[in-house]
PDB file of C-alpha atoms in Angstrom:
ATOM      1  CA  GLN Y   1      14.277  10.677   1.277  1.00  0.00           C
ATOM      2  CA  VAL Y   2      11.586   9.774  -0.460  1.00  0.00           C
ATOM      3  CA  HIS Y   3       7.914  11.464  -0.426  1.00  0.00           C
ATOM      4  CA  PRO Y   4       4.879   9.185  -1.146  1.00  0.00           C
ATOM      5  CA  VAL Y   5       1.664  10.522  -2.798  1.00  0.00           C
ATOM      6  CA  GLU Y   6      -1.135   8.172  -2.946  1.00  0.00           C
ATOM      7  CA  SER Y   7      -3.857   8.085  -6.165  1.00  0.00           C
ATOM      8  CA  GLY Y   8      -6.585   6.263  -7.405  1.00  0.00           C
ATOM      9  CA  GLY Y   9      -8.992   5.872  -4.231  1.00  0.00           C
ATOM     10  CA  GLY Y  10     -12.956   6.160  -4.987  1.00  0.00           C
ATOM     11  CA  LEU Y  11     -16.288   4.815  -4.512  1.00  0.00           C
ATOM     12  CA  VAL Y  12     -17.044   1.774  -6.015  1.00  0.00           C
ATOM     13  CA  GLN Y  13     -19.439  -1.279  -5.537  1.00  0.00           C
ATOM     14  CA  ALA Y  14     -18.714  -4.687  -3.952  1.00  0.00           C
ATOM     15  CA  GLY Y  15     -17.260  -6.821  -6.499  1.00  0.00           C
ATOM     16  CA  ASP Y  16     -15.385  -4.123  -8.237  1.00  0.00           C
ATOM     17  CA  SER Y  17     -11.841  -3.314  -9.059  1.00  0.00           C
ATOM     18  CA  LEU Y  18      -9.512  -0.507  -8.123  1.00  0.00           C
ATOM     19  CA  ARG Y  19      -5.746   0.342  -8.717  1.00  0.00           C
ATOM     20  CA  LEU Y  20      -4.100   2.219  -6.332  1.00  0.00           C
ATOM     21  CA  SER Y  21      -0.770   3.958  -7.344  1.00  0.00           C
ATOM     22  CA  CYS Y  22       1.856   5.517  -4.894  1.00  0.00           C
ATOM     23  CA  VAL Y  23       4.569   7.716  -6.690  1.00  0.00           C
ATOM     24  CA  ALA Y  24       7.367   8.505  -4.163  1.00  0.00           C
ATOM     25  CA  SER Y  25       9.753  11.397  -5.356  1.00  0.00           C
ATOM     26  CA  GLY Y  26      13.575  10.437  -4.674  1.00  0.00           C
ATOM     27  CA  ARG Y  27      16.427   9.513  -6.381  1.00  0.00           C
ATOM     28  CA  THR Y  28      16.858   6.074  -4.673  1.00  0.00           C
ATOM     29  CA  PHE Y  29      13.308   4.503  -4.852  1.00  0.00           C
ATOM     30  CA  SER Y  30      14.866   1.330  -5.671  1.00  0.00           C
ATOM     31  CA  ASN Y  31      16.486   1.070  -2.079  1.00  0.00           C
ATOM     32  CA  TYR Y  32      13.084   1.204  -0.135  1.00  0.00           C
ATOM     33  CA  GLY Y  33      10.711  -1.498   0.953  1.00  0.00           C
ATOM     34  CA  MET Y  34       7.288  -0.571   0.095  1.00  0.00           C
ATOM     35  CA  ALA Y  35       4.147  -1.340   1.683  1.00  0.00           C
ATOM     36  CA  TRP Y  36       0.261  -0.491   1.717  1.00  0.00           C
ATOM     37  CA  PHE Y  37      -1.565  -0.091   5.321  1.00  0.00           C
ATOM     38  CA  ARG Y  38      -5.138   0.989   5.544  1.00  0.00           C
ATOM     39  CA  GLN Y  39      -7.102   2.650   8.600  1.00  0.00           C
ATOM     40  CA  ALA Y  40     -10.734   2.516   8.808  1.00  0.00           C
ATOM     41  CA  PRO Y  41     -12.758   4.956  11.235  1.00  0.00           C
ATOM     42  CA  GLY Y  42     -12.277   4.064  14.554  1.00  0.00           C
ATOM     43  CA  LYS Y  43      -9.498   1.329  13.908  1.00  0.00           C
ATOM     44  CA  GLU Y  44      -5.729   0.758  13.968  1.00  0.00           C
ATOM     45  CA  ARG Y  45      -3.788   1.255  10.884  1.00  0.00           C
ATOM     46  CA  GLU Y  46      -3.423  -2.289   9.497  1.00  0.00           C
ATOM     47  CA  PHE Y  47      -0.900  -4.066   7.151  1.00  0.00           C
ATOM     48  CA  VAL Y  48      -2.334  -4.471   3.611  1.00  0.00           C
ATOM     49  CA  ALA Y  49       0.630  -5.609   1.391  1.00  0.00           C
ATOM     50  CA  ALA Y  50       4.670  -5.303   1.101  1.00  0.00           C
ATOM     51  CA  ILE Y  51       7.136  -5.571  -1.494  1.00  0.00           C
ATOM     52  CA  THR Y  52      10.773  -5.802  -1.307  1.00  0.00           C
ATOM     53  CA  LYS Y  53      13.208  -3.673  -3.042  1.00  0.00           C
ATOM     54  CA  SER Y  54      13.712  -5.682  -6.403  1.00  0.00           C
ATOM     55  CA  GLY Y  55      10.089  -6.332  -6.247  1.00  0.00           C
ATOM     56  CA  GLY Y  56      10.953 -10.333  -6.155  1.00  0.00           C
ATOM     57  CA  ASN Y  57       9.229 -11.031  -2.755  1.00  0.00           C
ATOM     58  CA  THR Y  58       5.327  -9.756  -1.902  1.00  0.00           C
ATOM     59  CA  TYR Y  59       3.582 -10.137   1.440  1.00  0.00           C
ATOM     60  CA  TYR Y  60       0.037  -9.767   2.069  1.00  0.00           C
ATOM     61  CA  SER Y  61      -2.433  -9.935   4.780  1.00  0.00           C
ATOM     62  CA  ASP Y  62      -4.598 -13.075   5.144  1.00  0.00           C
ATOM     63  CA  SER Y  63      -7.983 -10.666   4.676  1.00  0.00           C
ATOM     64  CA  VAL Y  64      -6.717  -9.193   1.196  1.00  0.00           C
ATOM     65  CA  LYS Y  65      -4.550 -12.583  -0.127  1.00  0.00           C
ATOM     66  CA  GLY Y  66      -5.944 -13.608  -3.397  1.00  0.00           C
ATOM     67  CA  ARG Y  67      -7.799 -10.565  -4.437  1.00  0.00           C
ATOM     68  CA  PHE Y  68      -4.961  -7.629  -4.061  1.00  0.00           C
ATOM     69  CA  THR Y  69      -1.870  -7.517  -5.642  1.00  0.00           C
ATOM     70  CA  ILE Y  70       1.058  -5.206  -4.723  1.00  0.00           C
ATOM     71  CA  SER Y  71       3.967  -4.234  -7.541  1.00  0.00           C
ATOM     72  CA  ARG Y  72       6.251  -1.657  -8.090  1.00  0.00           C
ATOM     73  CA  ASP Y  73       8.185  -0.203 -10.964  1.00  0.00           C
ATOM     74  CA  ASN Y  74      11.563   1.151  -9.644  1.00  0.00           C
ATOM     75  CA  VAL Y  75      12.087   3.301 -13.191  1.00  0.00           C
ATOM     76  CA  GLU Y  76       9.005   5.167 -12.565  1.00  0.00           C
ATOM     77  CA  ASN Y  77       9.177   5.342  -8.869  1.00  0.00           C
ATOM     78  CA  THR Y  78       5.543   3.752  -8.286  1.00  0.00           C
ATOM     79  CA  VAL Y  79       4.395   1.058  -6.142  1.00  0.00           C
ATOM     80  CA  TYR Y  80       0.662  -0.242  -7.131  1.00  0.00           C
ATOM     81  CA  LEU Y  81      -1.747  -1.831  -5.227  1.00  0.00           C
ATOM     82  CA  GLN Y  82      -4.639  -3.567  -7.616  1.00  0.00           C
ATOM     83  CA  MET Y  83      -7.761  -4.565  -5.662  1.00  0.00           C
ATOM     84  CA  ASN Y  84     -10.233  -6.816  -6.846  1.00  0.00           C
ATOM     85  CA  SER Y  85     -13.344  -8.531  -5.718  1.00  0.00           C
ATOM     86  CA  LEU Y  86     -13.602  -5.580  -3.284  1.00  0.00           C
ATOM     87  CA  LYS Y  87     -15.759  -5.874  -0.079  1.00  0.00           C
ATOM     88  CA  PRO Y  88     -17.527  -3.452   2.081  1.00  0.00           C
ATOM     89  CA  GLU Y  89     -14.812  -4.046   4.942  1.00  0.00           C
ATOM     90  CA  ASP Y  90     -12.157  -3.060   2.716  1.00  0.00           C
ATOM     91  CA  THR Y  91     -13.561   0.793   3.046  1.00  0.00           C
ATOM     92  CA  ALA Y  92     -10.369   2.610   4.564  1.00  0.00           C
ATOM     93  CA  VAL Y  93      -8.355   5.076   3.958  1.00  0.00           C
ATOM     94  CA  TYR Y  94      -5.213   3.616   2.277  1.00  0.00           C
ATOM     95  CA  TYR Y  95      -1.628   4.523   2.878  1.00  0.00           C
ATOM     96  CA  CYS Y  96       1.815   4.202   0.903  1.00  0.00           C
ATOM     97  CA  ALA Y  97       4.643   3.567   3.194  1.00  0.00           C
ATOM     98  CA  ALA Y  98       8.503   3.157   2.564  1.00  0.00           C
ATOM     99  CA  SER Y  99      10.872   1.658   4.877  1.00  0.00           C
ATOM    100  CA  ALA Y 100      14.361   3.364   5.158  1.00  0.00           C
ATOM    101  CA  SER Y 101      16.262   0.116   5.845  1.00  0.00           C
ATOM    102  CA  GLY Y 102      15.403  -1.574   2.630  1.00  0.00           C
ATOM    103  CA  ASN Y 103      13.353  -4.110   4.478  1.00  0.00           C
ATOM    104  CA  VAL Y 104       9.622  -4.953   4.681  1.00  0.00           C
ATOM    105  CA  TYR Y 105       7.541  -5.157   7.890  1.00  0.00           C
ATOM    106  CA  TYR Y 106       4.032  -6.002   8.916  1.00  0.00           C
ATOM    107  CA  THR Y 107       3.842  -3.112  11.793  1.00  0.00           C
ATOM    108  CA  HIS Y 108       3.515   0.092  10.531  1.00  0.00           C
ATOM    109  CA  ARG Y 109       5.841   1.495  13.050  1.00  0.00           C
ATOM    110  CA  SER Y 110       8.927   0.246  11.329  1.00  0.00           C
ATOM    111  CA  TYR Y 111       8.262   2.615   8.128  1.00  0.00           C
ATOM    112  CA  THR Y 112       9.625   6.075   8.035  1.00  0.00           C
ATOM    113  CA  TYR Y 113       7.955   7.826   5.122  1.00  0.00           C
ATOM    114  CA  TRP Y 114       4.082   8.264   4.638  1.00  0.00           C
ATOM    115  CA  GLY Y 115       1.952   9.210   1.997  1.00  0.00           C
ATOM    116  CA  GLN Y 116      -1.375  11.378   2.965  1.00  0.00           C
ATOM    117  CA  GLY Y 117      -3.331   8.501   2.496  1.00  0.00           C
ATOM    118  CA  THR Y 118      -6.467   7.937  -0.296  1.00  0.00           C
ATOM    119  CA  GLN Y 119      -9.984   7.077   0.568  1.00  0.00           C
ATOM    120  CA  VAL Y 120     -11.199   3.970  -0.909  1.00  0.00           C
ATOM    121  CA  THR Y 121     -15.262   3.055   0.028  1.00  0.00           C
ATOM    122  CA  VAL Y 122     -16.957   0.131  -0.962  1.00  0.00           C
ATOM    123  CA  SER Y 123     -20.582  -0.018  -0.880  1.00  0.00           C
ATOM    124  CA  ALA Y 124     -22.651  -3.047  -0.512  1.00  0.00           C
TER     125      ALA Y 124
END
């Protein structure tokens, strides 16, 4: 098992940057595919980015491609989401998720372990 804990959210202005971190306790972090999802009020949870176990492959939603970068450090049991050129529409609670199968998916239903979320608010 892993237990993700997110941090790094906050209130920023449009155009600013933030880096989210997710520390996932557990001895086998490198066995898990990891992803970031987000959920805005009144909306469904949506895929943001994912990274494979080794970090060799990354995937992004069209809405963040070119602005966000996902990475991981399997020694520190941490996955990051670097968010640049933030827009007001990026405002949401951001969740870190781990896939027990080791694969990565675009749907939140395929992830087993979730963090509590961190709020990101981007003002215009």
